[in-house]
Coordinates of C-alpha atoms and ligand atoms in Angstrom, one line a residue:
M1 CA 152.0 -68.4 103.1
R2 CA 149.1 -70.0 104.7
D3 CA 151.6 -73.0 105.5
S4 CA 154.3 -71.0 106.9
L5 CA 152.0 -68.9 109.1
A6 CA 150.7 -72.3 110.4
G7 CA 153.9 -73.6 111.2
E8 CA 155.5 -70.4 112.9
L9 CA 152.0 -70.0 115.3
A10 CA 152.3 -74.0 116.1
D11 CA 156.0 -73.3 117.1
V12 CA 154.5 -70.2 119.5
V13 CA 151.2 -72.2 120.8
G14 CA 151.5 -76.0 119.7
R15 CA 150.2 -77.7 116.8
A16 CA 147.2 -78.7 118.6
H17 CA 146.1 -75.5 118.8
V18 CA 146.5 -74.1 115.3
I19 CA 143.3 -75.4 113.3
T20 CA 143.4 -75.3 109.6
D21 CA 141.2 -78.0 109.0
R22 CA 137.4 -76.5 106.9
D23 CA 135.2 -78.2 108.9
R24 CA 136.6 -77.5 112.1
L25 CA 137.1 -73.7 111.0
A26 CA 133.3 -73.5 110.3
T27 CA 132.1 -72.8 113.8
F28 CA 134.8 -69.8 114.3
E29 CA 133.3 -69.0 111.0
T30 CA 130.1 -67.9 111.5
D31 CA 128.5 -65.4 114.3
W32 CA 126.0 -66.5 116.8
T33 CA 123.0 -65.2 114.5
G34 CA 124.2 -66.8 111.7
R35 CA 123.8 -63.3 110.0
F36 CA 127.7 -62.6 109.9
Q37 CA 130.0 -65.3 107.8
G38 CA 133.5 -64.9 106.5
T39 CA 136.4 -67.4 105.9
A40 CA 139.4 -67.8 108.5
A41 CA 142.7 -68.4 107.0
M42 CA 143.0 -70.3 110.6
V43 CA 142.2 -70.3 114.1
V44 CA 145.0 -69.8 116.8
R45 CA 144.3 -70.5 120.4
P46 CA 147.0 -69.2 122.4
G47 CA 147.2 -70.0 126.1
S48 CA 148.8 -67.2 127.8
T49 CA 149.7 -63.6 127.4
D50 CA 153.2 -64.4 126.1
E51 CA 151.5 -66.7 123.5
V52 CA 149.2 -63.9 122.3
S53 CA 152.6 -61.6 121.8
G54 CA 154.2 -64.3 119.7
V55 CA 150.9 -65.0 117.5
L56 CA 150.3 -61.2 116.8
T57 CA 154.3 -60.7 116.0
R58 CA 154.3 -63.4 113.4
C59 CA 150.8 -62.5 112.0
K60 CA 152.4 -59.0 111.5
A61 CA 155.2 -60.0 110.0
Q62 CA 153.5 -62.2 107.4
G63 CA 151.0 -59.3 107.0
V64 CA 147.9 -61.4 108.4
G65 CA 145.2 -59.5 110.1
V66 CA 143.7 -60.9 112.9
V67 CA 140.2 -61.0 114.3
T68 CA 139.6 -61.6 118.4
Q69 CA 137.1 -64.2 119.3
G70 CA 136.0 -65.2 122.9
G71 CA 132.5 -67.1 123.4
N72 CA 131.1 -66.2 119.8
T73 CA 128.3 -64.5 121.3
G74 CA 128.8 -61.5 119.7
L75 CA 125.9 -59.7 117.6
V76 CA 127.4 -57.2 115.3
G77 CA 129.8 -59.5 113.3
G78 CA 133.0 -57.9 115.3
G79 CA 134.3 -61.7 116.4
V80 CA 134.4 -63.4 113.0
P81 CA 135.9 -62.7 109.7
R82 CA 134.2 -60.2 107.6
P83 CA 132.3 -61.7 104.7
D84 CA 135.1 -59.3 102.3
G85 CA 138.8 -58.7 102.4
D86 CA 141.7 -61.2 103.0
A87 CA 140.6 -64.3 105.1
P88 CA 142.4 -63.6 108.8
V89 CA 143.8 -65.4 111.2
V90 CA 140.9 -66.1 114.1
L91 CA 142.7 -65.5 117.5
S92 CA 140.5 -67.9 120.1
T93 CA 140.6 -66.5 123.6
I94 CA 139.2 -69.9 124.9
R95 CA 142.4 -70.9 126.3
L96 CA 143.1 -67.9 128.4
D97 CA 140.6 -69.4 131.2
E98 CA 142.8 -68.7 134.0
L99 CA 141.3 -67.8 137.0
G100 CA 142.9 -66.2 140.2
G101 CA 142.2 -66.7 143.5
V102 CA 139.2 -64.1 145.2
D103 CA 141.1 -61.4 147.0
C104 CA 138.3 -60.8 149.5
D105 CA 140.0 -57.8 151.2
A106 CA 140.1 -55.8 147.8
M107 CA 136.6 -57.6 146.1
Q108 CA 138.4 -58.3 143.2
V109 CA 139.9 -61.5 141.0
T110 CA 142.0 -61.6 138.2
A111 CA 140.7 -63.6 134.6
G112 CA 142.1 -64.3 131.8
A113 CA 140.2 -63.1 128.7
G114 CA 138.6 -66.4 128.1
V115 CA 137.0 -66.8 131.3
T116 CA 133.2 -67.2 131.1
L117 CA 131.2 -64.6 132.9
A118 CA 129.5 -68.0 134.3
A119 CA 132.8 -69.1 135.8
W120 CA 133.5 -65.9 137.0
Q121 CA 130.1 -65.6 138.7
A122 CA 130.8 -69.1 140.3
Q123 CA 134.3 -68.4 141.5
A124 CA 132.9 -65.1 143.4
R125 CA 130.3 -66.7 145.1
D126 CA 132.6 -69.8 146.2
A127 CA 134.0 -66.9 148.2
G128 CA 130.8 -65.2 149.0
L129 CA 130.9 -62.6 146.6
D130 CA 129.5 -62.1 143.5
A131 CA 130.0 -60.6 139.6
P132 CA 128.6 -57.4 139.2
V133 CA 127.5 -58.0 135.1
D134 CA 125.3 -60.9 134.1
F135 CA 123.4 -61.2 130.8
A136 CA 121.6 -64.4 129.2
S137 CA 124.8 -65.6 126.9
R138 CA 126.8 -65.8 130.7
E139 CA 128.1 -69.3 129.8
S140 CA 129.4 -68.5 126.6
A141 CA 130.2 -64.8 126.7
T142 CA 133.6 -64.5 127.7
I143 CA 135.3 -61.7 129.9
G144 CA 137.8 -60.5 127.1
G145 CA 134.4 -60.1 124.8
A146 CA 132.5 -58.3 127.5
V147 CA 135.6 -56.0 128.2
A148 CA 135.8 -55.0 124.5
T149 CA 132.3 -54.2 123.7
N150 CA 131.6 -52.9 127.3
A151 CA 128.8 -55.0 127.8
G152 CA 125.6 -54.2 129.8
G153 CA 123.2 -56.8 130.7
S154 CA 120.3 -56.7 133.3
R155 CA 122.5 -55.3 136.5
V156 CA 123.4 -52.2 134.9
V157 CA 120.9 -50.3 136.8
R158 CA 122.6 -51.4 140.1
F159 CA 126.3 -51.8 139.5
G160 CA 126.9 -49.9 135.6
T161 CA 128.4 -51.4 132.6
M162 CA 131.5 -53.7 132.0
R163 CA 133.9 -50.8 131.8
S164 CA 133.2 -50.0 135.6
Q165 CA 134.2 -53.2 136.6
V166 CA 137.6 -53.5 135.4
V167 CA 140.2 -51.8 137.7
G168 CA 143.3 -53.4 135.6
I169 CA 143.9 -54.9 132.4
E170 CA 146.7 -57.0 130.4
A171 CA 146.7 -56.3 126.7
V172 CA 148.6 -57.0 123.8
L173 CA 149.4 -54.3 120.9
A174 CA 149.3 -55.3 117.2
D175 CA 153.5 -55.1 117.5
G176 CA 153.2 -57.9 120.5
S177 CA 153.7 -55.5 123.1
V178 CA 152.4 -56.2 126.4
V179 CA 150.4 -53.0 127.9
G180 CA 148.6 -52.7 131.4
S181 CA 148.8 -53.7 134.6
L182 CA 146.4 -56.3 136.9
S183 CA 147.7 -54.8 139.9
G184 CA 143.8 -53.3 140.5
L185 CA 144.9 -50.3 142.4
A186 CA 141.7 -48.4 142.6
K187 CA 143.3 -45.0 142.6
E188 CA 146.0 -44.7 140.1
T189 CA 146.4 -41.5 138.4
A190 CA 149.5 -41.9 136.2
G191 CA 148.5 -40.9 132.5
I192 CA 146.6 -43.3 130.3
H193 CA 144.2 -45.4 132.2
W194 CA 144.7 -48.7 129.6
P195 CA 141.4 -50.1 131.2
S196 CA 139.3 -47.0 130.3
L197 CA 140.9 -46.6 126.7
L198 CA 140.5 -50.4 125.8
A199 CA 137.1 -51.1 127.4
G200 CA 134.4 -50.7 124.3
S201 CA 137.4 -50.2 121.7
E202 CA 135.8 -53.9 120.2
G203 CA 139.7 -55.0 119.9
T204 CA 140.4 -52.7 117.4
L205 CA 143.7 -51.4 119.9
A206 CA 144.7 -54.5 121.3
V207 CA 144.2 -58.0 122.1
V208 CA 142.6 -57.9 126.0
A209 CA 144.4 -61.3 127.4
A210 CA 143.2 -60.6 131.2
A211 CA 141.7 -58.4 133.4
R212 CA 141.4 -57.3 137.3
L213 CA 138.0 -57.3 137.9
R214 CA 135.7 -55.3 140.8
L215 CA 133.2 -57.5 142.7
V216 CA 130.4 -56.8 144.9
P217 CA 128.4 -58.2 147.6
W218 CA 126.3 -61.8 146.8
Y219 CA 122.8 -60.7 147.7
R220 CA 121.7 -64.1 148.0
R221 CA 117.7 -63.3 148.4
T222 CA 116.4 -62.6 145.7
A223 CA 112.7 -61.6 144.7
T224 CA 111.0 -61.1 141.2
A225 CA 107.9 -59.6 139.8
L226 CA 106.6 -59.8 136.2
V227 CA 104.2 -56.7 136.2
A228 CA 101.6 -56.2 133.3
V229 CA 101.2 -52.2 132.7
D230 CA 98.9 -50.2 130.2
D231 CA 102.0 -49.1 127.6
I232 CA 105.3 -47.7 127.8
A233 CA 104.6 -44.9 129.5
A234 CA 103.2 -46.8 132.1
A235 CA 106.5 -48.7 132.4
V236 CA 108.1 -45.7 132.6
S237 CA 106.5 -44.4 135.6
L238 CA 106.9 -47.7 137.3
L239 CA 110.5 -47.5 136.6
A240 CA 110.7 -43.9 138.4
Y241 CA 108.6 -45.3 141.3
V242 CA 110.5 -48.1 142.1
R243 CA 113.6 -46.5 141.5
A244 CA 113.3 -44.0 143.8
R245 CA 112.0 -46.8 146.4
L246 CA 113.5 -49.9 146.2
D247 CA 117.7 -50.0 147.4
S248 CA 117.4 -53.7 146.9
L249 CA 116.6 -53.0 142.7
D250 CA 118.9 -55.0 141.2
S251 CA 117.4 -55.2 137.3
I252 CA 114.4 -54.0 135.3
E253 CA 113.4 -55.1 131.8
L254 CA 110.8 -54.0 129.6
V255 CA 109.2 -56.5 127.5
L256 CA 106.8 -55.7 124.6
P257 CA 103.9 -57.9 123.7
A258 CA 105.2 -59.4 120.5
A259 CA 108.2 -60.6 122.7
M260 CA 106.2 -62.1 125.4
A261 CA 103.8 -63.9 123.3
L262 CA 107.3 -65.2 121.1
V263 CA 108.8 -66.4 124.4
A264 CA 105.3 -68.0 126.1
E265 CA 105.3 -69.8 122.4
H266 CA 109.1 -71.3 122.9
L267 CA 108.5 -72.4 126.5
G268 CA 105.4 -74.0 125.8
A269 CA 103.7 -72.0 128.8
D270 CA 100.8 -69.2 129.3
V271 CA 102.2 -65.7 130.1
P272 CA 102.0 -65.6 134.0
V273 CA 100.0 -62.4 134.0
G274 CA 96.8 -60.9 132.0
D275 CA 97.3 -59.2 128.7
S276 CA 98.8 -55.8 128.5
G277 CA 100.3 -53.2 126.2
A278 CA 103.7 -53.6 128.0
Y279 CA 105.2 -56.0 130.6
V280 CA 107.8 -55.1 132.8
L281 CA 110.3 -57.4 135.1
V282 CA 111.3 -56.2 138.2
E283 CA 114.3 -58.0 140.2
C284 CA 115.6 -57.4 143.8
A285 CA 118.4 -58.7 145.3
A286 CA 119.3 -58.0 149.2
H287 CA 120.8 -59.6 152.2
D288 CA 117.5 -60.1 153.7
D289 CA 114.2 -61.5 151.7
P290 CA 113.1 -58.2 149.4
V291 CA 110.0 -60.1 148.6
D292 CA 107.3 -57.7 150.4
E293 CA 109.2 -55.0 149.7
L294 CA 109.1 -55.5 146.3
A295 CA 105.7 -56.3 146.4
A296 CA 104.5 -53.1 148.4
A297 CA 106.3 -51.0 146.0
I298 CA 104.6 -52.6 142.9
E299 CA 101.4 -52.4 144.5
S300 CA 101.3 -48.7 145.2
S301 CA 102.8 -47.8 142.2
G302 CA 99.4 -47.0 140.5
A303 CA 101.0 -48.4 137.3
V304 CA 100.1 -51.7 137.7
L305 CA 97.4 -53.9 136.0
D306 CA 98.5 -57.4 136.9
A307 CA 101.6 -58.8 138.5
A308 CA 103.0 -62.0 139.6
V309 CA 105.7 -61.5 142.5
S310 CA 107.7 -64.4 143.8
A311 CA 110.8 -64.9 145.9
E312 CA 113.7 -67.3 145.0
G313 CA 112.4 -70.7 144.0
P314 CA 111.2 -72.8 140.8
R315 CA 108.5 -69.9 140.5
R316 CA 110.6 -67.3 140.1
D317 CA 112.8 -69.1 137.9
H318 CA 109.7 -69.6 135.5
L319 CA 108.9 -65.6 135.7
V320 CA 112.8 -64.7 134.5
A321 CA 112.8 -67.1 132.1
F322 CA 109.9 -65.3 130.4
R323 CA 113.1 -62.6 129.5
D324 CA 116.4 -64.6 130.0
R325 CA 115.0 -67.0 127.3
I326 CA 113.8 -64.2 124.5
T327 CA 116.9 -64.1 122.5
E328 CA 116.8 -67.9 122.3
S329 CA 113.3 -67.6 121.4
I330 CA 113.7 -65.4 118.7
A331 CA 116.7 -67.5 117.0
A332 CA 114.4 -70.3 117.2
A333 CA 112.2 -68.3 114.8
G334 CA 114.4 -67.3 112.0
V335 CA 117.8 -65.2 111.8
P336 CA 116.9 -61.7 112.9
L337 CA 118.1 -58.3 111.9
K338 CA 119.4 -57.4 115.3
L339 CA 119.3 -53.3 116.4
D340 CA 120.6 -52.4 120.2
V341 CA 119.8 -49.0 120.4
A342 CA 119.2 -46.5 123.5
V343 CA 117.0 -43.4 123.8
P344 CA 116.4 -41.2 126.9
V345 CA 113.6 -42.8 128.7
S346 CA 111.0 -40.4 128.0
R347 CA 111.4 -41.0 124.5
L348 CA 111.1 -44.9 124.0
D349 CA 107.3 -44.6 123.7
E350 CA 108.0 -42.3 120.5
L351 CA 111.2 -45.2 119.2
V352 CA 108.7 -48.1 119.6
R353 CA 105.9 -46.2 117.6
R354 CA 108.3 -45.2 115.0
A355 CA 110.5 -48.3 114.5
T356 CA 106.7 -50.3 114.3
A357 CA 105.7 -47.8 111.2
T358 CA 108.9 -48.5 109.9
V359 CA 109.3 -52.2 110.0
D360 CA 105.4 -52.7 108.8
E361 CA 106.3 -50.4 105.9
L362 CA 109.8 -51.8 104.5
G363 CA 108.5 -55.5 105.9
G364 CA 109.2 -58.0 109.1
R365 CA 108.0 -58.7 112.5
L366 CA 109.0 -56.7 115.1
I367 CA 110.3 -58.2 118.5
A368 CA 111.3 -55.6 121.3
F369 CA 112.5 -56.1 124.5
G370 CA 115.3 -54.6 126.4
H371 CA 116.9 -52.9 129.4
L372 CA 114.2 -50.0 131.0
A373 CA 116.4 -47.9 133.0
E374 CA 119.3 -47.4 130.4
G375 CA 116.0 -46.9 127.6
N376 CA 118.2 -49.7 125.6
L377 CA 115.9 -51.8 123.6
H378 CA 116.6 -54.4 121.4
L379 CA 114.9 -54.1 118.0
N380 CA 114.8 -57.6 116.5
V381 CA 113.5 -58.0 112.9
L382 CA 112.1 -61.2 111.6
G383 CA 111.9 -61.9 108.3
A384 CA 113.1 -58.5 107.5
G385 CA 111.9 -57.2 104.2
D386 CA 114.9 -54.2 103.5
A387 CA 117.1 -54.8 106.2
E388 CA 119.6 -52.2 105.0
A389 CA 116.6 -49.6 104.4
I390 CA 115.3 -50.5 108.4
T391 CA 118.6 -50.2 110.1
D392 CA 119.1 -47.0 108.6
T393 CA 115.4 -45.6 109.3
V394 CA 115.7 -46.8 113.1
L395 CA 119.4 -45.9 113.9
R396 CA 118.2 -42.2 112.2
T397 CA 115.3 -42.4 114.5
A398 CA 117.2 -43.5 117.8
T399 CA 119.7 -40.7 117.0
E400 CA 116.9 -38.4 116.2
L401 CA 115.4 -38.9 119.8
G402 CA 118.8 -38.0 121.5
G403 CA 119.8 -41.6 121.5
T404 CA 122.4 -43.8 120.1
I405 CA 122.8 -46.6 117.7
S406 CA 124.5 -49.0 120.1
A407 CA 124.0 -49.5 123.7
E408 CA 125.9 -52.8 124.7
H409 CA 126.3 -54.7 121.7
G410 CA 128.8 -52.7 119.8
I411 CA 129.5 -50.9 116.7
G412 CA 131.0 -54.1 114.7
I413 CA 130.9 -54.2 111.0
A414 CA 127.1 -54.0 111.4
K415 CA 126.6 -50.4 112.2
A416 CA 130.1 -48.9 111.2
P417 CA 128.5 -47.1 108.4
W418 CA 126.2 -45.3 110.6
L419 CA 128.8 -44.4 112.9
G420 CA 129.0 -41.0 111.7
L421 CA 125.3 -40.5 113.0
V422 CA 126.8 -40.2 116.9
R423 CA 130.1 -39.2 115.9
S424 CA 131.2 -36.0 114.9
A425 CA 133.9 -35.2 112.1
A426 CA 136.3 -34.2 114.7
D427 CA 135.8 -37.5 116.9
L428 CA 136.2 -39.5 114.3
A429 CA 139.3 -38.5 112.8
A430 CA 140.8 -38.4 116.4
A431 CA 139.9 -42.2 117.0
R432 CA 141.4 -42.8 113.7
A433 CA 144.9 -41.2 114.7
V434 CA 144.5 -43.3 117.9
R435 CA 144.2 -46.4 116.0
D436 CA 147.0 -45.4 113.5
A437 CA 149.3 -44.7 116.5
F438 CA 148.4 -48.5 117.5
D439 CA 147.9 -50.3 114.3
P440 CA 148.4 -48.5 111.3
Q441 CA 148.3 -51.6 109.3
R442 CA 144.7 -52.2 110.3
M443 CA 146.0 -55.8 112.0
L444 CA 143.9 -56.1 114.5
N445 CA 139.9 -56.5 113.5
A446 CA 139.8 -54.4 110.4
G447 CA 136.4 -53.2 109.3
V448 CA 135.5 -53.4 112.6
L449 CA 134.3 -49.7 114.2
E450 CA 135.6 -47.9 110.9
T451 CA 134.5 -48.5 107.2
Ligands
MLT501 C1 119.9 -59.5 126.0 O1 119.6 -58.4 126.5 O2 119.1 -60.4 126.1 C2 121.0 -59.4 125.0 O3 121.7 -58.6 124.9 C3 120.8 -60.4 123.8 C4 119.7 -60.0 122.8 O4 119.6 -58.4 122.9 O5 119.7 -60.4 122.0
ZN502 ZN1 120.7 -56.4 126.4

């Protein structure tokens, strides 16, 4: 069966793009964190939407499931084979890397699913525009993965999540049919809006092959402040203050002391501001240098113990590294349990207090940081004692505080058992019915988003 499918898929994509060698499969079988791992029957790398369609048709005919993988930077086990169940075909989007010319009039560009965020950003900047979504794994993370997970990142406070950037989509259903359009009309009310349906569906309804993406002005002048504040409550006051005053606010990130100490150790550098209960990294970007208005807003906020402020250049890059390189610092220290949750900002304080108590009780070292404006904390636990119990308690806590169990990383297989905390029985039944209509045999990403 495996050999005959490999032969059929080679007819579709070319022999060089069907990988069956066990050593070469390994990198596609384990996720970026090292926590999720399964066995792939093979990896197939289609180079066009038609080839994606051909691959899905052949896999369906042989009853072999498919897991779609972009840059393999996912954090919830949604892009690698599951540890249980039959070995699926991993459909790598990496050859869907065509990037169209920038349409400066419409401020849009069309990108294949395998285009990286960094390439999207570079293409936009070559045309004097910018990509509205950015996060630390930009060199590997792909457009298809970012759409499928409705990725967020640091600029959500200004431009929204990935969902808001998709003005057209081309996707392939489990039976090989191609749906959607890349025309990029901002206004078209004609029934199902494919970008809305597919963004955040984590590859369970279709394989995203390409997307028409919104671009934004490129604000070339940037300024960054790393601010030490008393505690989380003070960080939230600072958020409210700068948000109301700074038109140029581009991101506002929260770093708690354990995360700051870890990244400083990893960078081999001193924290640029004094010890404190919380740190906030505020970034502004504008057509004119925003450094003075940023410094003035920080100064007058009344919430600040100490601050380092810099316009663009090496000093700013140094400040940004204390946020951008936290994930890498955690990975260097071990395999983390990653819990990406969000609560109303007024409850962040309580979330951290309760998560700290949970980890103290159940074992591990809590490293917390995240996106302040969305109340989105990444609670990473190194050396987690009872990972299942910690996950259960923290996700229940986030829900009790009026929050969600997944803000931007998705549900994947990691959080599927807890989906009922944030979705009613009616929600789940309706979602199942939609999935049944698209993919009754669960060919696509089985186990993701449902148990
Ligand atoms: C981030 O904000 O840095 C990303 O979501 C990655 C992570 O949580 O580790
Ligand atoms: Zn994040």
